[in-house]
Amino acid sequence: MTATTDIVQKLWNLCHVLRDDGVTYLQYVTELTYLLFLKMAQETGAEAQLLQGYRWDDLVTQDGVEQLTSYRKLLLMLGSDNSSLRVQAIFANAQTSLKQPRILKKLVTSIDELDWFSEHRDEFGDLYEGLLQKNADEKKSGAGQYFTPRPLIDCMVSLLKPQPGELIQDPAAGTGGFLIASDRYIRQYHDPFEWTEAQQSFQQHQAFYGMELVQDAHRLLLMNMMLHGIEGAVDLGDSLSAEGQRLAKADVILTNPPFGTKKGGGLPSRDDFTYPTSNKQLAFLQHIYRTLKPGGRAAVVLPDNVLFEDGQGRAIRADLMAKCNLHTILRLPTGIFYAQGVKTNVLFFQRGTTEKGNTKAVWIYDMRTNMPSFGKRIPLTRGHFSEFEQCYGDEPNGNSPRVDLGENGRFRCFTREQITKRNENLDISWLRDDSLRSGDNLPEPEIIAAEIMEKLRIATKEMEALMILLEGEEAAEAVSASVGLSTLEDV
């Protein structure tokens, strides 16, 4: 049997074939998704979902212009009302980027010749995740924004400990990393063969759900979930609209919302948010703690500005700490996401059974100061999180015994009273940054430049908000244009 990593590498190498046809990395993975779906349907005996005449064998037996023409028709038909809902969603608005028949023939033949035999349930899924990882690592693809690093996902999931029977939500699902890792964790620690038929059905069809805004990412998400045997409802839509308002209350929420502000500075179209804001992360944060069941728990990746932004930001943080026990913040190192210079954190919290006074103290672990900037030269691994996980403890809601490591340690405790005196500012650091005392450990120039641009973007958005209050939206747009940062709104 060909190892999964070998198949991933061979499939990725086919990308070089497509360069001659002007196909980008993201287009290539999307193209592979269409073809792999057909092949996997054949391998797994799921071809009954597909229309007769529009299956893998129908494509393989053709050649030249006939094959390319049939492929285009196949994409159109499988995205139509004649297909099952899952197939229809994967092929929705599908169009091929291929222009030359020989390129399609090369892809089809190469995929057909690979050794697909597998005894393992997750083999196909691991293969596909490998392709998504490679695509995310390739900066030119732009796909990194939909892919959270696997070591970080595994850390967050292992600390929250999702259980069978729980409703697990990701309102910004990307390519499905958190949902799939949660399913894998549950199956690792609970034997599915001991579940009743009803329990098995729940885990497959109801346990994992959420929403994804971008159709291409949603297509990859559905394919990824299908290959892992998960059929939960992860819809194409905007969690910051009325669609997100209809998502069921969750026991567990794990997510990494998109960075930036709503396009044009508009507000989310939700009437249940107490604090309207154009900051997408602050809006997502409201969605998350409002959607948790009493006692439900969450881990969410958020940029630094959520911790210190004034105005609505301060009010939202206070509301979060009133309604939930915000027990832990992990300050993440730089360089682990697609946008260099963006500094991020993971907030861990549990929804209270009352609406007030749930946060008594916040524990902060600094994994950023005097840490390397991760990237291709220094890849992030699960081992980098081991000390934090030990400090966090085994209890998912932060109730394990903890020790404040003092001003020279990475793990500190700050009382609710101390945070109040800081005007609810949670952007707290205490370790001396050695790079500030020595020029030997400075970040790469592009990281320094990216950090400057990120600070300028945040400052500009604050200026725009002030100008809207004082003089209206036209004046705010003039401010943005004058500093040349209007293109950063959708970072």
Short mmCIF file of C-alpha atoms in Angstrom, two decimals:
data_model
loop_
_atom_site.label_atom_id
_atom_site.label_comp_id
_atom_site.label_asym_id
_atom_site.label_seq_id
_atom_site.Cartn_x
_atom_site.Cartn_y
_atom_site.Cartn_z
CA MET A 1 0.00 0.00 0.00
CA THR A 2 1.31 3.41 -0.95
CA ALA A 3 1.81 5.58 2.14
CA THR A 4 -0.56 8.52 2.48
CA THR A 5 2.34 10.99 2.47
CA ASP A 6 3.62 9.51 -0.80
CA ILE A 7 0.22 9.95 -2.45
CA VAL A 8 -0.01 13.52 -1.17
CA GLN A 9 3.43 14.32 -2.62
CA LYS A 10 2.57 12.72 -5.96
CA LEU A 11 -0.70 14.62 -6.17
CA TRP A 12 1.02 17.85 -5.21
CA ASN A 13 3.69 17.27 -7.85
CA LEU A 14 0.93 17.23 -10.45
CA CYS A 15 0.57 20.94 -9.73
CA HIS A 16 3.67 21.52 -11.84
CA VAL A 17 1.79 20.07 -14.80
CA LEU A 18 -0.91 22.70 -14.41
CA ARG A 19 1.43 25.68 -14.33
CA ASP A 20 1.65 25.49 -18.11
CA ASP A 21 -2.13 25.96 -18.20
CA GLY A 22 -2.05 29.08 -15.99
CA VAL A 23 -3.69 27.38 -12.98
CA THR A 24 -3.03 28.79 -9.51
CA TYR A 25 -2.41 26.69 -6.39
CA LEU A 26 -5.91 27.26 -5.00
CA GLN A 27 -7.48 26.49 -8.36
CA TYR A 28 -5.40 23.33 -8.49
CA VAL A 29 -6.62 22.06 -5.10
CA THR A 30 -10.18 22.95 -6.08
CA GLU A 31 -9.71 21.06 -9.37
CA LEU A 32 -8.31 18.11 -7.46
CA THR A 33 -11.35 18.23 -5.17
CA TYR A 34 -13.67 17.64 -8.11
CA LEU A 35 -11.60 14.78 -9.49
CA LEU A 36 -10.84 13.23 -6.10
CA PHE A 37 -14.52 13.30 -5.20
CA LEU A 38 -15.33 11.23 -8.29
CA LYS A 39 -12.47 8.82 -7.59
CA MET A 40 -13.25 8.50 -3.89
CA ALA A 41 -16.92 7.85 -4.68
CA GLN A 42 -15.79 4.93 -6.81
CA GLU A 43 -13.31 3.64 -4.20
CA THR A 44 -15.74 3.89 -1.28
CA GLY A 45 -18.81 2.58 -3.08
CA ALA A 46 -20.62 5.92 -2.79
CA GLU A 47 -21.28 6.33 -6.52
CA ALA A 48 -25.00 5.90 -5.95
CA GLN A 49 -24.99 9.60 -4.98
CA LEU A 50 -23.89 10.49 -8.52
CA LEU A 51 -25.93 10.63 -11.70
CA GLN A 52 -25.34 7.78 -14.11
CA GLY A 53 -23.04 8.85 -16.92
CA TYR A 54 -21.27 11.35 -14.65
CA ARG A 55 -18.96 9.06 -12.70
CA TRP A 56 -15.23 8.33 -12.61
CA ASP A 57 -15.30 5.47 -15.12
CA ASP A 58 -17.21 7.65 -17.57
CA LEU A 59 -14.41 10.21 -17.41
CA VAL A 60 -11.49 7.75 -17.51
CA THR A 61 -12.66 6.06 -20.71
CA GLN A 62 -12.71 9.33 -22.66
CA ASP A 63 -9.89 11.25 -24.31
CA GLY A 64 -8.96 14.58 -25.87
CA VAL A 65 -11.53 17.31 -26.47
CA GLU A 66 -14.35 14.84 -25.79
CA GLN A 67 -13.05 14.25 -22.28
CA LEU A 68 -12.67 17.97 -21.46
CA THR A 69 -16.14 18.73 -22.88
CA SER A 70 -17.69 15.89 -20.87
CA TYR A 71 -15.84 17.07 -17.74
CA ARG A 72 -17.30 20.57 -18.07
CA LYS A 73 -20.78 19.10 -18.50
CA LEU A 74 -20.20 16.80 -15.52
CA LEU A 75 -19.35 19.75 -13.24
CA LEU A 76 -22.50 21.55 -14.36
CA MET A 77 -24.75 18.52 -13.87
CA LEU A 78 -23.40 17.53 -10.45
CA GLY A 79 -23.95 21.09 -9.23
CA SER A 80 -27.58 21.01 -10.37
CA ASP A 81 -30.78 20.03 -8.61
CA ASN A 82 -30.48 16.50 -10.01
CA SER A 83 -27.78 15.62 -7.43
CA SER A 84 -27.91 14.89 -3.71
CA LEU A 85 -27.66 17.99 -1.51
CA ARG A 86 -24.08 17.19 -0.41
CA VAL A 87 -22.91 16.54 -3.99
CA GLN A 88 -24.73 19.64 -5.17
CA ALA A 89 -23.01 21.77 -2.51
CA ILE A 90 -19.54 20.44 -3.37
CA PHE A 91 -20.07 21.14 -7.08
CA ALA A 92 -22.04 24.40 -6.66
CA ASN A 93 -21.01 26.90 -9.37
CA ALA A 94 -18.13 24.57 -10.25
CA GLN A 95 -16.06 25.53 -13.26
CA THR A 96 -12.84 24.01 -14.50
CA SER A 97 -9.72 26.12 -14.85
CA LEU A 98 -8.28 23.64 -17.36
CA LYS A 99 -8.02 24.73 -20.97
CA GLN A 100 -5.92 21.98 -22.56
CA PRO A 101 -7.32 18.41 -22.94
CA ARG A 102 -3.86 16.90 -22.39
CA ILE A 103 -3.66 18.47 -18.92
CA LEU A 104 -6.97 16.93 -17.85
CA LYS A 105 -5.89 13.59 -19.29
CA LYS A 106 -2.66 13.74 -17.29
CA LEU A 107 -4.51 14.46 -14.05
CA VAL A 108 -7.15 11.77 -14.56
CA THR A 109 -4.59 9.14 -15.57
CA SER A 110 -2.22 9.98 -12.71
CA ILE A 111 -5.00 9.84 -10.10
CA ASP A 112 -6.34 6.58 -11.53
CA GLU A 113 -2.89 4.93 -11.41
CA LEU A 114 -2.25 5.65 -7.72
CA ASP A 115 -2.68 2.85 -5.20
CA TRP A 116 -5.79 3.88 -3.30
CA PHE A 117 -6.32 0.69 -1.30
CA SER A 118 -6.86 1.43 2.36
CA GLU A 119 -8.13 -0.42 5.41
CA HIS A 120 -8.26 2.68 7.58
CA ARG A 121 -11.26 4.92 8.00
CA ASP A 122 -9.28 8.18 8.01
CA GLU A 123 -6.78 7.32 5.25
CA PHE A 124 -8.56 9.28 2.53
CA GLY A 125 -9.27 12.12 4.95
CA ASP A 126 -5.64 12.35 6.07
CA LEU A 127 -4.61 12.42 2.42
CA TYR A 128 -6.92 15.33 1.68
CA GLU A 129 -5.87 17.23 4.80
CA GLY A 130 -2.28 16.80 3.63
CA LEU A 131 -3.17 18.55 0.38
CA LEU A 132 -4.93 21.35 2.25
CA GLN A 133 -1.88 21.78 4.50
CA LYS A 134 0.46 22.03 1.51
CA ASN A 135 -1.85 24.55 -0.11
CA ALA A 136 -1.98 26.62 3.08
CA ASP A 137 1.81 26.54 3.40
CA GLU A 138 2.18 27.91 -0.13
CA LYS A 139 1.91 31.67 0.39
CA LYS A 140 0.97 32.31 -3.24
CA SER A 141 -2.22 30.29 -2.84
CA GLY A 142 -3.77 32.67 -0.29
CA ALA A 143 -5.40 29.64 1.34
CA GLY A 144 -3.65 29.99 4.71
CA GLN A 145 -6.50 32.17 5.96
CA TYR A 146 -8.79 29.13 5.87
CA PHE A 147 -6.35 26.74 7.56
CA THR A 148 -5.41 26.85 11.24
CA PRO A 149 -2.11 25.06 12.01
CA ARG A 150 -2.79 21.47 13.01
CA PRO A 151 -0.61 21.57 16.20
CA LEU A 152 -2.64 24.52 17.49
CA ILE A 153 -5.95 22.83 16.63
CA ASP A 154 -4.89 19.63 18.39
CA CYS A 155 -3.81 21.59 21.47
CA MET A 156 -7.13 23.46 21.72
CA VAL A 157 -9.21 20.32 21.17
CA SER A 158 -7.26 18.26 23.71
CA LEU A 159 -7.71 20.95 26.37
CA LEU A 160 -11.49 21.33 25.83
CA LYS A 161 -11.98 17.54 25.66
CA PRO A 162 -15.12 17.25 23.48
CA GLN A 163 -17.32 14.30 24.48
CA PRO A 164 -19.77 11.99 22.67
CA GLY A 165 -23.26 13.44 22.62
CA GLU A 166 -22.12 17.07 22.70
CA LEU A 167 -23.01 19.64 20.05
CA ILE A 168 -19.75 21.05 18.66
CA GLN A 169 -19.84 24.22 16.56
CA ASP A 170 -17.43 26.19 14.39
CA PRO A 171 -19.07 29.39 13.11
CA ALA A 172 -16.09 30.15 10.83
CA ALA A 173 -15.36 26.61 9.75
CA GLY A 174 -12.78 27.19 7.00
CA THR A 175 -11.74 23.76 5.72
CA GLY A 176 -13.08 21.97 8.80
CA GLY A 177 -9.96 21.47 10.90
CA PHE A 178 -11.56 21.97 14.33
CA LEU A 179 -14.59 19.79 13.63
CA ILE A 180 -12.52 16.94 12.20
CA ALA A 181 -9.99 17.09 15.05
CA SER A 182 -12.86 17.00 17.56
CA ASP A 183 -14.31 13.91 15.90
CA ARG A 184 -10.87 12.29 15.89
CA TYR A 185 -10.37 13.11 19.59
CA ILE A 186 -13.76 11.64 20.56
CA ARG A 187 -13.09 8.43 18.63
CA GLN A 188 -9.62 8.15 20.15
CA TYR A 189 -10.89 8.21 23.73
CA HIS A 190 -14.33 6.58 23.26
CA ASP A 191 -14.85 3.32 21.39
CA PRO A 192 -17.46 3.88 18.63
CA PHE A 193 -18.24 0.14 18.65
CA GLU A 194 -19.72 0.56 22.12
CA TRP A 195 -22.17 3.26 20.95
CA THR A 196 -25.81 2.51 20.27
CA GLU A 197 -27.16 2.97 16.77
CA ALA A 198 -28.75 6.25 17.85
CA GLN A 199 -25.44 7.49 19.31
CA GLN A 200 -23.56 6.60 16.14
CA SER A 201 -26.15 8.42 14.04
CA PHE A 202 -25.89 11.50 16.28
CA GLN A 203 -22.09 11.62 15.97
CA GLN A 204 -22.21 11.26 12.21
CA HIS A 205 -25.13 13.56 11.39
CA GLN A 206 -25.69 16.04 14.24
CA ALA A 207 -22.70 16.46 16.54
CA PHE A 208 -20.61 18.71 14.28
CA TYR A 209 -22.06 21.80 12.65
CA GLY A 210 -21.34 25.41 11.78
CA MET A 211 -20.99 27.83 8.90
CA GLU A 212 -18.48 29.04 6.30
CA LEU A 213 -18.83 32.25 4.29
CA VAL A 214 -16.56 31.61 1.28
CA GLN A 215 -17.86 29.15 -1.30
CA ASP A 216 -14.49 27.75 -2.40
CA ALA A 217 -13.51 27.11 1.23
CA HIS A 218 -16.96 25.61 1.86
CA ARG A 219 -16.42 23.21 -1.05
CA LEU A 220 -13.11 22.03 0.43
CA LEU A 221 -14.74 21.80 3.87
CA LEU A 222 -17.54 19.52 2.65
CA MET A 223 -15.07 17.28 0.85
CA ASN A 224 -12.86 17.09 3.93
CA MET A 225 -15.77 16.19 6.21
CA MET A 226 -17.12 13.62 3.77
CA LEU A 227 -13.77 11.84 3.60
CA HIS A 228 -13.76 11.67 7.42
CA GLY A 229 -17.27 10.23 7.56
CA ILE A 230 -18.88 13.36 9.04
CA GLU A 231 -22.21 14.55 7.63
CA GLY A 232 -23.10 17.38 9.98
CA ALA A 233 -24.76 20.55 8.72
CA VAL A 234 -22.02 23.05 7.94
CA ASP A 235 -23.82 25.57 5.77
CA LEU A 236 -22.63 28.17 3.31
CA GLY A 237 -23.50 31.46 4.96
CA ASP A 238 -22.51 34.34 7.24
CA SER A 239 -22.52 33.69 10.97
CA LEU A 240 -22.68 37.44 11.55
CA SER A 241 -26.07 37.60 9.78
CA ALA A 242 -29.48 36.22 10.70
CA GLU A 243 -28.22 32.86 9.36
CA GLY A 244 -25.77 32.62 12.25
CA GLN A 245 -28.49 33.62 14.67
CA ARG A 246 -30.30 30.39 13.78
CA LEU A 247 -27.35 28.13 14.68
CA ALA A 248 -28.24 25.79 17.56
CA LYS A 249 -26.85 26.40 21.04
CA ALA A 250 -23.55 24.55 21.50
CA ASP A 251 -21.83 22.57 24.22
CA VAL A 252 -18.43 23.30 22.65
CA ILE A 253 -17.27 26.00 20.23
CA LEU A 254 -13.82 25.84 18.65
CA THR A 255 -12.99 28.42 16.00
CA ASN A 256 -10.56 30.81 14.36
CA PRO A 257 -12.67 33.68 12.95
CA PRO A 258 -11.36 35.66 9.95
CA PHE A 259 -9.18 38.68 10.69
CA GLY A 260 -10.11 42.26 9.77
CA THR A 261 -13.30 44.33 9.58
CA LYS A 262 -16.48 43.90 7.58
CA LYS A 263 -16.06 45.15 4.03
CA GLY A 264 -16.79 48.85 3.81
CA GLY A 265 -16.89 49.13 7.61
CA GLY A 266 -20.51 47.92 7.78
CA LEU A 267 -22.03 46.36 10.87
CA PRO A 268 -23.13 42.72 11.18
CA SER A 269 -26.80 42.23 10.30
CA ARG A 270 -27.65 40.68 13.66
CA ASP A 271 -30.32 42.14 15.92
CA ASP A 272 -29.26 40.10 18.94
CA PHE A 273 -25.84 41.75 19.45
CA THR A 274 -25.87 44.20 22.35
CA TYR A 275 -22.73 45.91 21.06
CA PRO A 276 -22.76 46.59 17.28
CA THR A 277 -19.25 46.73 15.79
CA SER A 278 -17.59 46.48 12.37
CA ASN A 279 -14.72 44.53 13.96
CA LYS A 280 -15.42 40.97 12.81
CA GLN A 281 -13.56 39.33 15.67
CA LEU A 282 -15.47 41.28 18.31
CA ALA A 283 -18.71 40.41 16.51
CA PHE A 284 -17.74 36.73 16.36
CA LEU A 285 -16.84 36.82 20.05
CA GLN A 286 -20.37 38.02 20.85
CA HIS A 287 -21.82 35.25 18.69
CA ILE A 288 -19.70 32.63 20.47
CA TYR A 289 -20.47 33.46 24.08
CA ARG A 290 -24.13 34.07 23.28
CA THR A 291 -24.43 30.72 21.45
CA LEU A 292 -22.90 28.61 24.23
CA LYS A 293 -25.28 26.64 26.42
CA PRO A 294 -25.01 27.37 30.17
CA GLY A 295 -21.88 25.50 31.22
CA GLY A 296 -20.72 25.26 27.59
CA ARG A 297 -17.05 25.90 26.82
CA ALA A 298 -15.12 27.59 24.03
CA ALA A 299 -11.63 28.14 22.70
CA VAL A 300 -11.27 30.85 20.07
CA VAL A 301 -8.30 32.37 18.21
CA LEU A 302 -8.40 36.18 18.24
CA PRO A 303 -5.91 38.95 17.35
CA ASP A 304 -4.42 41.29 19.94
CA ASN A 305 -6.74 44.22 19.11
CA VAL A 306 -9.66 42.29 20.65
CA LEU A 307 -7.79 42.41 23.96
CA PHE A 308 -7.20 46.16 24.02
CA GLU A 309 -9.60 47.92 21.62
CA ASP A 310 -11.48 50.67 23.44
CA GLY A 311 -15.15 51.70 23.13
CA GLN A 312 -17.28 48.73 22.08
CA GLY A 313 -14.26 46.46 22.52
CA ARG A 314 -14.01 47.28 26.20
CA ALA A 315 -17.77 46.83 26.64
CA ILE A 316 -17.73 43.43 24.88
CA ARG A 317 -14.82 42.19 27.02
CA ALA A 318 -16.67 43.25 30.17
CA ASP A 319 -19.82 41.50 28.95
CA LEU A 320 -17.80 38.35 28.17
CA MET A 321 -16.29 38.31 31.66
CA ALA A 322 -19.71 38.90 33.22
CA LYS A 323 -21.51 36.13 31.36
CA CYS A 324 -18.57 33.69 31.18
CA ASN A 325 -15.59 32.55 33.18
CA LEU A 326 -12.71 33.75 30.99
CA HIS A 327 -10.21 31.57 32.78
CA THR A 328 -7.25 31.37 30.36
CA ILE A 329 -5.56 33.37 27.62
CA LEU A 330 -2.72 31.94 25.53
CA ARG A 331 -0.55 34.60 23.86
CA LEU A 332 0.50 32.86 20.64
CA PRO A 333 3.90 33.31 18.99
CA THR A 334 4.23 35.19 15.71
CA GLY A 335 4.58 33.65 12.27
CA ILE A 336 2.04 30.83 12.63
CA PHE A 337 -0.67 32.41 10.47
CA TYR A 338 -0.79 33.52 6.85
CA ALA A 339 -0.63 37.25 7.67
CA GLN A 340 2.87 38.04 8.98
CA GLY A 341 2.92 40.46 11.88
CA VAL A 342 -0.60 39.70 13.10
CA LYS A 343 -0.36 38.84 16.78
CA THR A 344 -2.93 36.37 18.06
CA ASN A 345 -4.22 34.70 21.20
CA VAL A 346 -6.48 31.85 22.23
CA LEU A 347 -9.25 32.72 24.69
CA PHE A 348 -10.62 29.83 26.77
CA PHE A 349 -13.90 30.44 28.58
CA GLN A 350 -17.00 28.73 30.01
CA ARG A 351 -20.52 30.15 29.85
CA GLY A 352 -21.94 30.72 33.31
CA THR A 353 -25.34 29.74 34.64
CA THR A 354 -25.88 33.39 35.60
CA GLU A 355 -25.36 36.60 33.64
CA LYS A 356 -23.00 38.37 36.03
CA GLY A 357 -19.75 37.96 37.91
CA ASN A 358 -18.54 34.72 36.34
CA THR A 359 -14.89 35.71 35.84
CA LYS A 360 -12.97 35.94 39.12
CA ALA A 361 -9.44 35.79 37.65
CA VAL A 362 -7.76 35.36 34.27
CA TRP A 363 -4.64 33.23 33.82
CA ILE A 364 -2.35 34.30 30.98
CA TYR A 365 0.37 32.17 29.39
CA ASP A 366 2.95 34.09 27.35
CA MET A 367 4.13 31.85 24.50
CA ARG A 368 5.27 34.86 22.48
CA THR A 369 7.99 36.77 24.30
CA ASN A 370 11.50 35.44 23.61
CA MET A 371 10.08 32.73 21.37
CA PRO A 372 11.17 32.20 17.75
CA SER A 373 9.06 33.46 14.85
CA PHE A 374 7.65 30.26 13.46
CA GLY A 375 7.48 29.54 9.76
CA LYS A 376 9.18 27.35 7.18
CA ARG A 377 12.56 27.69 8.91
CA ILE A 378 11.15 26.82 12.34
CA PRO A 379 7.91 24.83 11.94
CA LEU A 380 5.40 24.89 14.77
CA THR A 381 4.94 21.48 16.44
CA ARG A 382 2.66 20.09 19.12
CA GLY A 383 5.67 19.86 21.41
CA HIS A 384 5.89 23.67 21.55
CA PHE A 385 2.56 23.65 23.47
CA SER A 386 3.56 21.03 26.07
CA GLU A 387 4.53 23.47 28.85
CA PHE A 388 1.34 25.48 28.36
CA GLU A 389 -0.79 22.34 28.44
CA GLN A 390 0.85 21.30 31.72
CA CYS A 391 0.13 24.73 33.20
CA TYR A 392 -3.48 24.62 31.92
CA GLY A 393 -4.19 21.29 33.61
CA ASP A 394 -6.50 18.37 32.85
CA GLU A 395 -9.81 20.04 33.71
CA PRO A 396 -11.24 21.62 30.53
CA ASN A 397 -12.76 24.64 32.29
CA GLY A 398 -9.57 25.80 33.98
CA ASN A 399 -10.38 24.33 37.39
CA SER A 400 -7.19 22.30 37.82
CA PRO A 401 -4.73 23.47 40.51
CA ARG A 402 -2.52 26.21 39.01
CA VAL A 403 0.66 27.98 40.06
CA ASP A 404 1.53 31.61 39.28
CA LEU A 405 5.12 31.41 38.01
CA GLY A 406 5.92 35.02 38.91
CA GLU A 407 7.34 37.89 36.87
CA ASN A 408 10.07 35.69 35.39
CA GLY A 409 7.69 32.88 34.42
CA ARG A 410 5.33 32.47 31.49
CA PHE A 411 2.13 31.77 33.48
CA ARG A 412 0.55 34.51 35.60
CA CYS A 413 -2.79 35.12 37.30
CA PHE A 414 -4.61 38.49 37.19
CA THR A 415 -7.67 39.11 39.33
CA ARG A 416 -10.89 40.61 37.98
CA GLU A 417 -10.20 43.70 40.08
CA GLN A 418 -6.76 44.17 38.49
CA ILE A 419 -8.30 43.92 35.01
CA THR A 420 -11.00 46.46 35.92
CA LYS A 421 -8.28 48.93 36.96
CA ARG A 422 -6.75 48.43 33.49
CA ASN A 423 -10.06 49.54 31.87
CA GLU A 424 -10.75 45.91 30.89
CA ASN A 425 -7.52 45.79 28.86
CA LEU A 426 -6.41 42.14 28.61
CA ASP A 427 -3.30 42.80 26.50
CA ILE A 428 -1.00 42.03 29.43
CA SER A 429 2.70 41.21 29.14
CA TRP A 430 5.36 41.15 31.83
CA LEU A 431 8.41 39.31 30.50
CA ARG A 432 11.37 41.41 29.37
CA ASP A 433 11.80 41.07 25.62
CA ASP A 434 15.44 40.14 25.01
CA SER A 435 15.20 41.20 21.37
CA LEU A 436 14.73 44.81 22.55
CA ARG A 437 18.08 44.68 24.34
CA SER A 438 20.01 43.00 21.56
CA GLY A 439 20.08 43.39 17.79
CA ASP A 440 21.05 39.73 17.41
CA ASN A 441 17.52 38.36 17.66
CA LEU A 442 15.48 40.81 15.61
CA PRO A 443 12.57 39.48 13.53
CA GLU A 444 12.84 39.28 9.76
CA PRO A 445 12.42 42.68 8.02
CA GLU A 446 9.12 41.65 6.42
CA ILE A 447 7.75 40.73 9.87
CA ILE A 448 8.75 44.12 11.29
CA ALA A 449 7.15 45.85 8.30
CA ALA A 450 3.98 43.73 8.66
CA GLU A 451 3.70 44.58 12.37
CA ILE A 452 4.00 48.29 11.55
CA MET A 453 1.28 47.97 8.90
CA GLU A 454 -0.99 46.09 11.32
CA LYS A 455 -0.60 48.85 13.94
CA LEU A 456 -1.34 51.46 11.28
CA ARG A 457 -4.44 49.52 10.19
CA ILE A 458 -5.77 49.36 13.75
CA ALA A 459 -5.04 53.07 14.31
CA THR A 460 -6.77 53.94 11.03
CA LYS A 461 -9.92 51.95 11.94
CA GLU A 462 -10.07 53.76 15.29
CA MET A 463 -9.74 57.10 13.47
CA GLU A 464 -12.52 56.08 11.06
CA ALA A 465 -14.83 55.14 13.95
CA LEU A 466 -14.18 58.52 15.60
CA MET A 467 -14.76 60.40 12.33
CA ILE A 468 -18.05 58.55 11.75
CA LEU A 469 -19.22 59.74 15.16
CA LEU A 470 -18.10 63.31 14.49
CA GLU A 471 -18.64 63.93 10.79
CA GLY A 472 -20.15 60.87 9.06
CA GLU A 473 -18.94 58.03 6.82
CA GLU A 474 -17.64 60.18 3.93
CA ALA A 475 -15.10 61.83 6.22
CA ALA A 476 -14.01 58.43 7.55
CA GLU A 477 -13.43 57.14 4.01
CA ALA A 478 -11.32 60.20 3.32
CA VAL A 479 -9.17 59.42 6.36
CA SER A 480 -8.65 55.85 5.14
CA ALA A 481 -7.75 56.96 1.62
CA SER A 482 -5.38 59.66 2.85
CA VAL A 483 -3.14 57.11 4.59
CA GLY A 484 -3.41 54.56 1.79
CA LEU A 485 -4.80 51.77 3.97
CA SER A 486 -8.20 51.19 2.39
CA THR A 487 -6.99 47.95 0.83
CA LEU A 488 -6.32 46.51 4.27
CA GLU A 489 -9.99 46.39 5.31
CA ASP A 490 -10.32 42.73 4.38
CA VAL A 491 -6.97 41.48 5.70
#
